[in-house]
Amino acid sequence: MGGMPLNDMPWWRWRSNVRSALHMLSDPVFQRDVWLAGADGYGDVTDAVYRLVEDTWLDNWSAEKYVGTIFRDSQEAALVDTAVLRVLRIMHQVGPDAPVSAYMDHQGWPDAVRAARDAHVRMATADAEDPDAPPRTLEVLHIMTRSA
């Protein structure tokens, strides 16, 4: 993994963060009932996008770089790349501080949601988890990923 930034976050934590972000970005009911409603505990669209790319640098290079660590195979990586590119394109157009409605009203949002759903389902299924379970709160994600 030459060239990968050094980080003390093990790959399974990166995978958990990517999966959490994709899960929230892939669920229109969640987006309406939680993000649009302003419910606490889940962050917002910008938080999800940062979880998706922050530690992995998927905004700078392909998920293919992480096959065998974060991602199980090239198909999983390709689905993640598609989702990342679609979501980032919208974020750059509406701005990171835009309200949730600006994302959801964007003409490309349905395609971004579908791409996130494809990647989320593939990753959740590979991890033997129900892709249709509700997204976990950020507190639960933090508990799951904290160091022992």
Coordinates of N, CA and C in Angstrom, one line a residue, residues 73-131:
D73 N -13.3 -7.0 -2.7 CA -13.0 -7.3 -4.1 C -13.2 -6.1 -5.0
S74 N -12.8 -6.3 -6.2 CA -12.9 -5.2 -7.2 C -14.3 -4.7 -7.4
Q75 N -15.2 -5.6 -7.4 CA -16.6 -5.2 -7.6 C -17.1 -4.3 -6.5
E76 N -16.8 -4.7 -5.3 CA -17.2 -3.9 -4.1 C -16.5 -2.5 -4.3
A77 N -15.3 -2.5 -4.6 CA -14.5 -1.2 -4.8 C -15.2 -0.4 -5.9
A78 N -15.5 -1.0 -7.0 CA -16.1 -0.2 -8.1 C -17.5 0.4 -7.7
L79 N -18.3 -0.3 -6.9 CA -19.5 0.2 -6.5 C -19.3 1.4 -5.6
V80 N -18.3 1.3 -4.7 CA -18.0 2.4 -3.8 C -17.5 3.6 -4.6
D81 N -16.6 3.4 -5.5 CA -16.1 4.5 -6.4 C -17.3 5.2 -7.0
T82 N -18.2 4.5 -7.6 CA -19.4 5.1 -8.3 C -20.2 6.0 -7.3
A83 N -20.4 5.4 -6.1 CA -21.2 6.2 -5.1 C -20.4 7.5 -4.7
V84 N -19.1 7.3 -4.4 CA -18.3 8.5 -4.0 C -18.3 9.6 -5.0
L85 N -18.1 9.2 -6.3 CA -18.1 10.2 -7.3 C -19.4 10.9 -7.5
R86 N -20.5 10.2 -7.4 CA -21.8 10.8 -7.6 C -22.1 11.8 -6.4
V87 N -21.8 11.3 -5.2 CA -22.1 12.1 -4.0 C -21.2 13.4 -4.0
L88 N -19.9 13.2 -4.3 CA -19.0 14.3 -4.3 C -19.4 15.4 -5.3
R89 N -19.8 14.9 -6.5 CA -20.2 15.8 -7.5 C -21.3 16.8 -7.1
I90 N -22.3 16.2 -6.4 CA -23.4 17.0 -5.8 C -22.9 17.9 -4.7
M91 N -22.1 17.4 -3.9 CA -21.6 18.2 -2.8 C -20.8 19.4 -3.3
H92 N -20.0 19.2 -4.3 CA -19.3 20.3 -4.9 C -20.2 21.3 -5.6
Q93 N -21.3 20.9 -6.1 CA -22.3 21.8 -6.8 C -23.1 22.5 -5.8
V94 N -23.6 21.9 -4.7 CA -24.5 22.6 -3.8 C -23.7 23.2 -2.6
G95 N -22.5 22.7 -2.4 CA -21.7 23.2 -1.3 C -21.8 22.4 0.0
P96 N -20.8 22.2 0.7 CA -20.8 21.3 1.9 C -21.7 21.8 3.0
D97 N -22.0 23.1 3.0 CA -22.8 23.6 4.1 C -24.3 23.8 3.7
A98 N -24.6 23.3 2.5 CA -26.0 23.4 2.0 C -26.9 22.6 2.9
P99 N -28.2 23.0 3.0 CA -29.2 22.3 3.7 C -29.4 20.9 3.1
V100 N -29.9 20.0 3.8 CA -30.2 18.7 3.3 C -31.1 18.7 2.1
S101 N -32.1 19.6 2.1 CA -33.0 19.8 1.0 C -32.3 20.1 -0.3
A102 N -31.2 20.8 -0.2 CA -30.5 21.2 -1.5 C -29.9 19.9 -2.1
Y103 N -29.4 19.0 -1.3 CA -28.9 17.7 -1.8 C -30.1 16.9 -2.4
M104 N -31.1 16.8 -1.6 CA -32.3 15.9 -2.0 C -33.0 16.5 -3.2
D105 N -33.0 17.8 -3.4 CA -33.6 18.4 -4.6 C -32.7 18.4 -5.8
H106 N -31.5 18.1 -5.7 CA -30.5 18.1 -6.8 C -31.0 17.0 -7.8
Q107 N -30.9 17.3 -9.1 CA -31.3 16.4 -10.1 C -30.5 15.1 -10.1
G108 N -29.3 15.1 -9.6 CA -28.5 13.9 -9.6 C -28.6 13.0 -8.3
W109 N -29.4 13.6 -7.3 CA -29.5 12.9 -6.1 C -30.1 11.4 -6.2
P110 N -31.1 11.2 -6.9 CA -31.6 9.8 -7.0 C -30.6 8.8 -7.6
D111 N -29.7 9.3 -8.5 CA -28.6 8.4 -9.0 C -27.6 8.2 -7.9
A112 N -27.3 9.2 -7.1 CA -26.3 9.1 -6.0 C -26.9 8.1 -5.0
V113 N -28.2 8.2 -4.7 CA -28.8 7.4 -3.7 C -28.7 5.9 -4.2
R114 N -29.0 5.7 -5.4 CA -29.0 4.3 -6.0 C -27.6 3.8 -6.0
A115 N -26.6 4.6 -6.3 CA -25.2 4.1 -6.3 C -24.8 3.8 -4.9
A116 N -25.2 4.6 -3.9 CA -24.9 4.4 -2.5 C -25.6 3.1 -2.0
R117 N -26.8 2.9 -2.5 CA -27.5 1.7 -2.1 C -26.9 0.4 -2.6
D118 N -26.4 0.5 -3.9 CA -25.8 -0.7 -4.5 C -24.5 -1.0 -3.7
A119 N -23.7 0.0 -3.3 CA -22.5 -0.3 -2.6 C -22.8 -0.7 -1.2
H120 N -23.8 -0.1 -0.5 CA -24.2 -0.5 0.8 C -24.7 -1.9 0.9
V121 N -25.5 -2.3 0.0 CA -26.1 -3.7 0.0 C -24.9 -4.7 -0.2
R122 N -24.1 -4.4 -1.1 CA -23.0 -5.3 -1.4 C -22.1 -5.5 -0.1
M123 N -21.7 -4.4 0.5 CA -20.9 -4.4 1.7 C -21.6 -5.1 2.9
A124 N -22.8 -4.7 3.1 CA -23.6 -5.3 4.3 C -23.7 -6.8 4.1
T125 N -24.1 -7.2 2.9 CA -24.3 -8.6 2.6 C -23.0 -9.4 2.8
A126 N -21.9 -8.8 2.4 CA -20.6 -9.4 2.5 C -20.2 -9.5 4.0
D127 N -20.7 -8.6 4.8 CA -20.4 -8.6 6.3 C -21.5 -9.4 7.0
A128 N -22.4 -10.1 6.3 CA -23.4 -10.9 6.9 C -24.4 -10.0 7.8
E129 N -24.6 -8.8 7.4 CA -25.6 -7.9 8.1 C -26.7 -7.6 7.2
D130 N -27.9 -7.3 7.8 CA -29.1 -6.9 7.0 C -29.0 -5.5 6.4
P131 N -28.9 -5.4 5.1 CA -28.8 -4.1 4.5 C -30.0 -3.2 4.7

